[in-house]
PDB file of N, CA and C in Angstrom:
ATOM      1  N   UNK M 297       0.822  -1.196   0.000  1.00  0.00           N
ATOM      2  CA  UNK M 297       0.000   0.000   0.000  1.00  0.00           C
ATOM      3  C   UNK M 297       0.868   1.262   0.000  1.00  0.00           C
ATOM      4  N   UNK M 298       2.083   1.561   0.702  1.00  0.00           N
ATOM      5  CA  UNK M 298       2.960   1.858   0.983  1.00  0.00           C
ATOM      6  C   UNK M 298       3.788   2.916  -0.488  1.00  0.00           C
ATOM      7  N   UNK M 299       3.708   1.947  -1.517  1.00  0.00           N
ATOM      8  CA  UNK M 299       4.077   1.698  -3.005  1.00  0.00           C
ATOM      9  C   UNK M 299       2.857   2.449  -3.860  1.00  0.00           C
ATOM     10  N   UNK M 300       2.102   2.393  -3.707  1.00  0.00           N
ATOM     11  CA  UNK M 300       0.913   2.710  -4.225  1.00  0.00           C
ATOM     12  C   UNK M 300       1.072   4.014  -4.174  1.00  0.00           C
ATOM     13  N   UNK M 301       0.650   4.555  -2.744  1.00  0.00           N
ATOM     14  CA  UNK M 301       0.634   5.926  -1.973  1.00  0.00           C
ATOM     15  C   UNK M 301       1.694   6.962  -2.760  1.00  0.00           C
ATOM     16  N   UNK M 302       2.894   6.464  -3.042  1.00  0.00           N
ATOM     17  CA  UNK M 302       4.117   6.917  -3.165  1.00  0.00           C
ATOM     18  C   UNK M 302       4.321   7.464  -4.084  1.00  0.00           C
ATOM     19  N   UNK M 303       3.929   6.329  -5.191  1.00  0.00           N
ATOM     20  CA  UNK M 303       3.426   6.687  -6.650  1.00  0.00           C
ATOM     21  C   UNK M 303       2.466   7.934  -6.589  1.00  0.00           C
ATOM     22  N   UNK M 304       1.462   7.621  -6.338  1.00  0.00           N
ATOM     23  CA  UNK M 304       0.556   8.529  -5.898  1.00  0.00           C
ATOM     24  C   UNK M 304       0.817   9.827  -5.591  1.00  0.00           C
ATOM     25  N   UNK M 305       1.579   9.941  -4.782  1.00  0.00           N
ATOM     26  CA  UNK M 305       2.322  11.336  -3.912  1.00  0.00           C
ATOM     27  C   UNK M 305       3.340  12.137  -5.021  1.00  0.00           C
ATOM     28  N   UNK M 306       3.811  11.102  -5.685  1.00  0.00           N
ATOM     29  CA  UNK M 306       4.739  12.054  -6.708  1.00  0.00           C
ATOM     30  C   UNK M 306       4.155  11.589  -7.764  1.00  0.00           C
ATOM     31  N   UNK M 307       3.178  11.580  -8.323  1.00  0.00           N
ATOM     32  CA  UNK M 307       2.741  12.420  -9.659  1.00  0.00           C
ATOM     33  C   UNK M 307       1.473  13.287  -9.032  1.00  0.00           C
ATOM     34  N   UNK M 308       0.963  13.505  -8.091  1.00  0.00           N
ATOM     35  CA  UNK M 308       0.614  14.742  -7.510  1.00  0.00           C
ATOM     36  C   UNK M 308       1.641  16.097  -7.888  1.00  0.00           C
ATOM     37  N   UNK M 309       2.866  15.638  -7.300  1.00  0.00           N
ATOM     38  CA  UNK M 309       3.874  16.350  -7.054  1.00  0.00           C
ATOM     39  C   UNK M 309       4.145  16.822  -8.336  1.00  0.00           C
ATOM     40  N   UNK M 310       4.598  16.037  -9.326  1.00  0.00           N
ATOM     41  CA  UNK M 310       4.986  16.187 -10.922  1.00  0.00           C
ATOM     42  C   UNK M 310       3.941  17.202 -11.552  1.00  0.00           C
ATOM     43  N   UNK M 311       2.459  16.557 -10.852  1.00  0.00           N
ATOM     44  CA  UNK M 311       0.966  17.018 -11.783  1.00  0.00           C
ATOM     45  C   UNK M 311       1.162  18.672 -10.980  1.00  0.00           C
ATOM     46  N   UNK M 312       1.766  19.250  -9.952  1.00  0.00           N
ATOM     47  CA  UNK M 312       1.475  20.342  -9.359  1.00  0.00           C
ATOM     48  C   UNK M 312       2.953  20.904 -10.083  1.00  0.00           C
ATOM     49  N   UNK M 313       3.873  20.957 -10.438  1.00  0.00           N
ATOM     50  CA  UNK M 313       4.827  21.902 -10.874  1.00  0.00           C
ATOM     51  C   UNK M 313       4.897  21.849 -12.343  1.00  0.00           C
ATOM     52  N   UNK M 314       4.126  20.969 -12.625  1.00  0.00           N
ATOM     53  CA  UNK M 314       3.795  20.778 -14.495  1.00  0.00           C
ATOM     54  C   UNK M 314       2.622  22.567 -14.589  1.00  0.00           C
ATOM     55  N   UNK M 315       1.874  22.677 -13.210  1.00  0.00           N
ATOM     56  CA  UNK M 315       0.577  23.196 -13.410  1.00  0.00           C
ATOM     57  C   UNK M 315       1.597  24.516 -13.121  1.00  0.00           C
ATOM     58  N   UNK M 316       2.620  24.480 -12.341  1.00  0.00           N
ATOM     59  CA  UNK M 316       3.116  25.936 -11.898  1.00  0.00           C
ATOM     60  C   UNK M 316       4.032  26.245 -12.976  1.00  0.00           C
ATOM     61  N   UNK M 317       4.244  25.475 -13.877  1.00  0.00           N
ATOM     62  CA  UNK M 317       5.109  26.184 -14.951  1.00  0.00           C
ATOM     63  C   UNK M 317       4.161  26.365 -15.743  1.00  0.00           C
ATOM     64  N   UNK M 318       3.083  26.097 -16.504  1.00  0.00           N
ATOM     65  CA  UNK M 318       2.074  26.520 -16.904  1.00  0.00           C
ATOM     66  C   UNK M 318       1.662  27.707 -16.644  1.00  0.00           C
ATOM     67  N   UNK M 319       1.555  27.696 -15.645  1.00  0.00           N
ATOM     68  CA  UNK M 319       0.844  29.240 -15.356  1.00  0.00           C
ATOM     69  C   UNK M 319       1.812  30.231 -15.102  1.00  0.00           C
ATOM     70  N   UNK M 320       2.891  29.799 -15.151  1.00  0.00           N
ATOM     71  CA  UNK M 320       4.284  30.990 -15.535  1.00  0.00           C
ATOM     72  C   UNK M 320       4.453  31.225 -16.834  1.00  0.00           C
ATOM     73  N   UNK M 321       3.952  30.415 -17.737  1.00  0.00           N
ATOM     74  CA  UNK M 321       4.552  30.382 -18.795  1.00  0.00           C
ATOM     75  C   UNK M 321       3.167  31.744 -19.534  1.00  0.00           C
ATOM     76  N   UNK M 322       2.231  31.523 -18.414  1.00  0.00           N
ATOM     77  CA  UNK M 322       1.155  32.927 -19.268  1.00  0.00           C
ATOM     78  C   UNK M 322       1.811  34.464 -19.268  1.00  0.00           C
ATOM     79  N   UNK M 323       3.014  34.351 -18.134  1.00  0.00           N
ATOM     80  CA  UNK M 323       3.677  35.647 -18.189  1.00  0.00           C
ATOM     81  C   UNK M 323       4.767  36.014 -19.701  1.00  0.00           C
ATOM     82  N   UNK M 324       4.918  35.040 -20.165  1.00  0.00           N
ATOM     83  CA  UNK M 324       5.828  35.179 -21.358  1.00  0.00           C
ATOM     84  C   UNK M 324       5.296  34.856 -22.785  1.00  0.00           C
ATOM     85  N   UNK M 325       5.138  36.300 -23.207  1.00  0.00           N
ATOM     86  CA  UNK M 325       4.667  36.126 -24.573  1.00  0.00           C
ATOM     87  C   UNK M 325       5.116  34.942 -25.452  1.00  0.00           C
ATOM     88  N   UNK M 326       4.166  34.768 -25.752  1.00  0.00           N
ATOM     89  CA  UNK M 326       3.876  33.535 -26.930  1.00  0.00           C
ATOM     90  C   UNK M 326       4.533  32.235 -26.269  1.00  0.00           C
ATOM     91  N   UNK M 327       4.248  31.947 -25.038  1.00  0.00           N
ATOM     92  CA  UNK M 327       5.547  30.619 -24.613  1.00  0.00           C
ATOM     93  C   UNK M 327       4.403  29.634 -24.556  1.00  0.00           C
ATOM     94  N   UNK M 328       3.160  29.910 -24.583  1.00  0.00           N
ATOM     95  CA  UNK M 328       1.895  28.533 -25.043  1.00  0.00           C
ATOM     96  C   UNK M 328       1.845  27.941 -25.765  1.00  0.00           C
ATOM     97  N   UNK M 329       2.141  29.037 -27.135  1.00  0.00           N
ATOM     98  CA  UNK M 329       2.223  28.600 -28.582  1.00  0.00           C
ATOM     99  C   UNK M 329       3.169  27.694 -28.680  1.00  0.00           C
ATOM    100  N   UNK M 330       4.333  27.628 -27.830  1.00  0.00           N
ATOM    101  CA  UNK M 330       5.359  26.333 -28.323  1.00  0.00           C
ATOM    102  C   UNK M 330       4.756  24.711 -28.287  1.00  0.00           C
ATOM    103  N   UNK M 331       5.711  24.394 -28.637  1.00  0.00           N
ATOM    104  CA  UNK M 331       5.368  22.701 -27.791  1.00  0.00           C
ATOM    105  C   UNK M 331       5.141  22.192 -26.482  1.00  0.00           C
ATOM    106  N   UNK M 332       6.367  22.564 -25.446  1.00  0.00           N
ATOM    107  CA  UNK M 332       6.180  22.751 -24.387  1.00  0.00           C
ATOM    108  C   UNK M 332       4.994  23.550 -23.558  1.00  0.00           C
ATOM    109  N   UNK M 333       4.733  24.247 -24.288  1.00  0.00           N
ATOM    110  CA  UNK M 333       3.132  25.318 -23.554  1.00  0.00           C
ATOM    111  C   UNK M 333       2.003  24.078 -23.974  1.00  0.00           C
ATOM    112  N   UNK M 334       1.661  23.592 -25.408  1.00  0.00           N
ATOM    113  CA  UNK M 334       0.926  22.859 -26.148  1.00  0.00           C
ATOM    114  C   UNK M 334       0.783  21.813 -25.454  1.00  0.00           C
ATOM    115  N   UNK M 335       1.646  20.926 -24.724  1.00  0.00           N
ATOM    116  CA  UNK M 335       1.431  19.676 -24.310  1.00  0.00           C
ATOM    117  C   UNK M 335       0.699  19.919 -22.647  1.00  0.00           C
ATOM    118  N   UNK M 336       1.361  20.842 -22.334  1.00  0.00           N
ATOM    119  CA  UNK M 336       1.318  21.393 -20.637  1.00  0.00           C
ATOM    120  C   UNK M 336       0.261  22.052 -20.778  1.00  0.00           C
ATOM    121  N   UNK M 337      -0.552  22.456 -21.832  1.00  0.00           N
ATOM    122  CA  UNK M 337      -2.308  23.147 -21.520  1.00  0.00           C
ATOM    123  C   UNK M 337      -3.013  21.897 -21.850  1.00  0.00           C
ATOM    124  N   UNK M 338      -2.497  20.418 -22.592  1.00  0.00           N
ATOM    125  CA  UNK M 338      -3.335  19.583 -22.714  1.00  0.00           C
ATOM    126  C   UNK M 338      -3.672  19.182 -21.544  1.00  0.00           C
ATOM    127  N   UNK M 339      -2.301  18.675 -20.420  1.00  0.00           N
ATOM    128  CA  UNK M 339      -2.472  18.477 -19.109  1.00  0.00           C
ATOM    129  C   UNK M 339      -3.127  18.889 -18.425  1.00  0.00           C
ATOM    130  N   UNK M 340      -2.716  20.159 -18.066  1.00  0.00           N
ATOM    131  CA  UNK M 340      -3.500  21.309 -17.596  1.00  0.00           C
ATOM    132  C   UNK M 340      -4.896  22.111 -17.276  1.00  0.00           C
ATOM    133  N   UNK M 341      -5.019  22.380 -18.129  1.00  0.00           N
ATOM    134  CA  UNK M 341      -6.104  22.953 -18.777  1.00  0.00           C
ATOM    135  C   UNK M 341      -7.586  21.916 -17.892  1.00  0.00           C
ATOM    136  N   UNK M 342      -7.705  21.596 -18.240  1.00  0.00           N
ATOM    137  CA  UNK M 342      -8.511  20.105 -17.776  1.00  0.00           C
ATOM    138  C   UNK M 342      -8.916  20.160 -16.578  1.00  0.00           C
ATOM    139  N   UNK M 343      -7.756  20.680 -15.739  1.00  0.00           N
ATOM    140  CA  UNK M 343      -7.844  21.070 -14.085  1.00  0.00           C
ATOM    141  C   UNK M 343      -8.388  22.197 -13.958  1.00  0.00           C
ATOM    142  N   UNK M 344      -7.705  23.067 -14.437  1.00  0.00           N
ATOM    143  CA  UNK M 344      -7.726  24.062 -14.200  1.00  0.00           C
ATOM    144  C   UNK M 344      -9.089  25.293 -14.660  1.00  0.00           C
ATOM    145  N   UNK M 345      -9.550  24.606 -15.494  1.00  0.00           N
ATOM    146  CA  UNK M 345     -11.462  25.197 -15.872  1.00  0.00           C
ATOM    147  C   UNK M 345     -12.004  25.259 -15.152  1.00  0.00           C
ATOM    148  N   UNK M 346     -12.707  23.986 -14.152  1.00  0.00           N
ATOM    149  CA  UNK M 346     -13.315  24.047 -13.410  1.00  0.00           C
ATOM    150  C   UNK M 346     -13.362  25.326 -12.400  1.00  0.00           C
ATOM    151  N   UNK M 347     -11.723  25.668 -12.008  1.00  0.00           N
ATOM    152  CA  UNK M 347     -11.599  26.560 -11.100  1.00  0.00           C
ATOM    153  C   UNK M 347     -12.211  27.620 -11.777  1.00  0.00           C
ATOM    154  N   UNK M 348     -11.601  28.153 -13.033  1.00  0.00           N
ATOM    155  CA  UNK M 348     -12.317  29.280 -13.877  1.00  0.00           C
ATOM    156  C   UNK M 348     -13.457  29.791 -13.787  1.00  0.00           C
ATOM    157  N   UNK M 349     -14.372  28.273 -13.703  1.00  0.00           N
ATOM    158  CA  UNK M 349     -15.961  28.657 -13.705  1.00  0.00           C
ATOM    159  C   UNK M 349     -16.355  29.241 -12.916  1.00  0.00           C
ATOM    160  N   UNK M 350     -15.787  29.013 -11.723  1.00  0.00           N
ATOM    161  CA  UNK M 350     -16.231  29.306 -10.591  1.00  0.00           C
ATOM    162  C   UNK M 350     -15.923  30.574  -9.917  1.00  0.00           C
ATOM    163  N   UNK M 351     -14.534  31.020  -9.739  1.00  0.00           N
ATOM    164  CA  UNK M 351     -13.749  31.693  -9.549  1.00  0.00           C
ATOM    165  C   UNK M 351     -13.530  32.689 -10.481  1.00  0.00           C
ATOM    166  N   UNK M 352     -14.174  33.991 -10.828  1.00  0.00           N
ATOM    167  CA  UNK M 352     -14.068  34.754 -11.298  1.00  0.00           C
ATOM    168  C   UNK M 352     -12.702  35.874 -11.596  1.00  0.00           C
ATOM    169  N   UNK M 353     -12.459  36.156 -12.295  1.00  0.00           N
ATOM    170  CA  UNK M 353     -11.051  36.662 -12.205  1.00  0.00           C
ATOM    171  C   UNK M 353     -11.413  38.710 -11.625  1.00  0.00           C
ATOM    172  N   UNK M 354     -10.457  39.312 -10.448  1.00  0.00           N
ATOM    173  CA  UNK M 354     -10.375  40.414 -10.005  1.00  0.00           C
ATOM    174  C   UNK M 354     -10.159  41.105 -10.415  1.00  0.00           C
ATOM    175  N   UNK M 355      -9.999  41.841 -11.398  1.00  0.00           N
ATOM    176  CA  UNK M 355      -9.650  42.989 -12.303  1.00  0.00           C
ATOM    177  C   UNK M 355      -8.811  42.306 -13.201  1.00  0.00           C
ATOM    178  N   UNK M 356      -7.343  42.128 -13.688  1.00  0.00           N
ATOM    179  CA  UNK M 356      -6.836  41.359 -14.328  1.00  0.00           C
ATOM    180  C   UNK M 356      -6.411  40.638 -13.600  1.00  0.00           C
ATOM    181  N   UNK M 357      -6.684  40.067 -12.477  1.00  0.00           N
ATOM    182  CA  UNK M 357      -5.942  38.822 -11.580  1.00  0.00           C
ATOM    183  C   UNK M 357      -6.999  38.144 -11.344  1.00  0.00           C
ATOM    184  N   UNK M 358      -6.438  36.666 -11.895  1.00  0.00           N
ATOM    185  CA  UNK M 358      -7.157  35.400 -11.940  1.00  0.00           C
ATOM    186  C   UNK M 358      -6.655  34.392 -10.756  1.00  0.00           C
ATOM    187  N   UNK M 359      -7.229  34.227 -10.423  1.00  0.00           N
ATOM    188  CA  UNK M 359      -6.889  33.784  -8.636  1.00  0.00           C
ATOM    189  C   UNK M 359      -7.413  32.342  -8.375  1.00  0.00           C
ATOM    190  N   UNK M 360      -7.488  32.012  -9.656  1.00  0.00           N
ATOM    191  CA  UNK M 360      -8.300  30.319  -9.882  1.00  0.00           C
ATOM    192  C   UNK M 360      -7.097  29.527  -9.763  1.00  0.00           C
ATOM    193  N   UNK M 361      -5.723  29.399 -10.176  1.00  0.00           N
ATOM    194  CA  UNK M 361      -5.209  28.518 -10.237  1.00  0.00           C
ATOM    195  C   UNK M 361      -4.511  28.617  -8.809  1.00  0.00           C
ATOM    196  N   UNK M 362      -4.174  29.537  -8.292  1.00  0.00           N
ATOM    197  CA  UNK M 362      -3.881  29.729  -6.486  1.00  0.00           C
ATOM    198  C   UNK M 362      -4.927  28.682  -5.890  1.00  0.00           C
ATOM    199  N   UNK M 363      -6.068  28.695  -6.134  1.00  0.00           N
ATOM    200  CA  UNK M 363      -6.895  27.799  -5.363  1.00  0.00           C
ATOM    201  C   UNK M 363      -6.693  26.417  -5.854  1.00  0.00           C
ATOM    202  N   UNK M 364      -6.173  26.117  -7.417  1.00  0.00           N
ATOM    203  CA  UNK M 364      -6.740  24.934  -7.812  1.00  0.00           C
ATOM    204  C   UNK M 364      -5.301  24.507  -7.080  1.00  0.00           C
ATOM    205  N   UNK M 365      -3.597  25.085  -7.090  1.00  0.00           N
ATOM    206  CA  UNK M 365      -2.915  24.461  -6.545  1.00  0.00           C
ATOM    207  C   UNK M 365      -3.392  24.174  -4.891  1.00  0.00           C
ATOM    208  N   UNK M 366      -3.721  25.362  -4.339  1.00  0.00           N
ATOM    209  CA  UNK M 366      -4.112  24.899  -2.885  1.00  0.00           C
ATOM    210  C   UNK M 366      -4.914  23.383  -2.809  1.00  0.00           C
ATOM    211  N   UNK M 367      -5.564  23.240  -3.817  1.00  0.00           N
ATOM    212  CA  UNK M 367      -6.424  22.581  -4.207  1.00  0.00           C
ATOM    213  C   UNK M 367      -5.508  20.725  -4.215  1.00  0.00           C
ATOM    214  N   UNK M 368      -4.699  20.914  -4.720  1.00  0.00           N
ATOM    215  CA  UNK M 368      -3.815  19.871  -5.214  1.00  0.00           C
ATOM    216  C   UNK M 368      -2.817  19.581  -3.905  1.00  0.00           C
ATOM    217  N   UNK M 369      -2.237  20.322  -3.307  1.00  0.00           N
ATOM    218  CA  UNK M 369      -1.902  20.372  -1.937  1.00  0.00           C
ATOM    219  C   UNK M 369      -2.317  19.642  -1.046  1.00  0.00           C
ATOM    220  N   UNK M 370      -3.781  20.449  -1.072  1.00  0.00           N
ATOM    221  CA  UNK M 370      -4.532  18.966   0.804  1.00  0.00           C
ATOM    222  C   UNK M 370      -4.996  17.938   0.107  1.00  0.00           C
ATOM    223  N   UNK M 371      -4.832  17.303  -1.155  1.00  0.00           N
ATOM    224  CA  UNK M 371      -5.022  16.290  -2.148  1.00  0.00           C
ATOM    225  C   UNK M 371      -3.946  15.462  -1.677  1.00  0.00           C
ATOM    226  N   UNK M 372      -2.789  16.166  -1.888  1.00  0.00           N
ATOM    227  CA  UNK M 372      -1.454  15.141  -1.559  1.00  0.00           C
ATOM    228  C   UNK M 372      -1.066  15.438   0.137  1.00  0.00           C
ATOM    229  N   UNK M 373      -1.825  16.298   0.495  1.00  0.00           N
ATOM    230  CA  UNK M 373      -1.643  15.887   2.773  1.00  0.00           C
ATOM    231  C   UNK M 373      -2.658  15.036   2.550  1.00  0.00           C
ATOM    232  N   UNK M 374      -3.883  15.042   2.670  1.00  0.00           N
ATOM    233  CA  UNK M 374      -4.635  13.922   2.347  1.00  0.00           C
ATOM    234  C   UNK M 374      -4.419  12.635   2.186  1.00  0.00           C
ATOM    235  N   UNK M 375      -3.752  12.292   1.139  1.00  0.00           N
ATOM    236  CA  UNK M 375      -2.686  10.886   0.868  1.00  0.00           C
ATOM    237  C   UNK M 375      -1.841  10.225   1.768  1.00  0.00           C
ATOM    238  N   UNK M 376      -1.290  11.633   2.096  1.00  0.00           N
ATOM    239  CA  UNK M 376      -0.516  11.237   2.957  1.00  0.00           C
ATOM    240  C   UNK M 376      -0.801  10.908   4.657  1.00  0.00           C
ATOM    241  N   UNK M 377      -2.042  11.345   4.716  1.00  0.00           N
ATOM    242  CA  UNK M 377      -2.868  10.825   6.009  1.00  0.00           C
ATOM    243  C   UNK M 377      -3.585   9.284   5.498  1.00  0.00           C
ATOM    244  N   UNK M 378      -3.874   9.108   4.792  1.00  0.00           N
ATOM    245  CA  UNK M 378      -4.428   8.224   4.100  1.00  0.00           C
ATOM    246  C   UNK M 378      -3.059   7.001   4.746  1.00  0.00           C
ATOM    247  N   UNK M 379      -1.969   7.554   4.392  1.00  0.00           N
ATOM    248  CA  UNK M 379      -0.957   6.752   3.551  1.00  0.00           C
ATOM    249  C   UNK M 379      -0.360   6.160   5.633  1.00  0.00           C
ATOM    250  N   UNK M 380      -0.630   7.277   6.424  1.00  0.00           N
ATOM    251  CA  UNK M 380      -0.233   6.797   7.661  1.00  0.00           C
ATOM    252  C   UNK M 380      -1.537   5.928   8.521  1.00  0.00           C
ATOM    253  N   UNK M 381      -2.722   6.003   7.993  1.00  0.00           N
ATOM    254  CA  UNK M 381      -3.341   5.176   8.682  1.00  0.00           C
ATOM    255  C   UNK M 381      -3.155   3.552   7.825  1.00  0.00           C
ATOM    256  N   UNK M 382      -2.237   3.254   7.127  1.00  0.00           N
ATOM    257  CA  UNK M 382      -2.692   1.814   6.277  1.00  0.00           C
ATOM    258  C   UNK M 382      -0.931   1.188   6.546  1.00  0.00           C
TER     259      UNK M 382
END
């Protein structure tokens, strides 16, 4: 179970700094349009709508993906409580 969890815990981990270079990459003109932007909004993207819908953006600050990582965070403490009761 141990093995499982672990796995688990790091592609959380992978799936959360895949999402934070993503959303760095909106600060640099045209860096979506590459390949690297292209594959990382296929990933991405997916997650990250939901928050959109919901979460309205503040004048030009969009404050959806702050939540969706918070979001991804007590996902992987979670696990990891998970991972100490088994």
């Amino acid at each position: 179970m141990d093995f499982i969890i672990s796995i688990l815990s790091s592609l959380l981990n992978l799936y959360f700094f895949a999402t934070i270079i993503y959303i760095f990459m909106s600060w640099v003109p045209n860096a979506r349009e590459s390949q690297i932007g292209y594959i990382l909004s296929r990933i991405c993207e997916p997650y990250l709508e939901p928050f959109r819908r919901f979460i309205p953006p503040i004048g030009m600050i969009d404050f959806s993906p702050i939540v969706a990582l918070f979001v991804l965070q007590l996902a992987s403490q979670g696990l990891h409580v998970i991972g100490t009761w088994f």
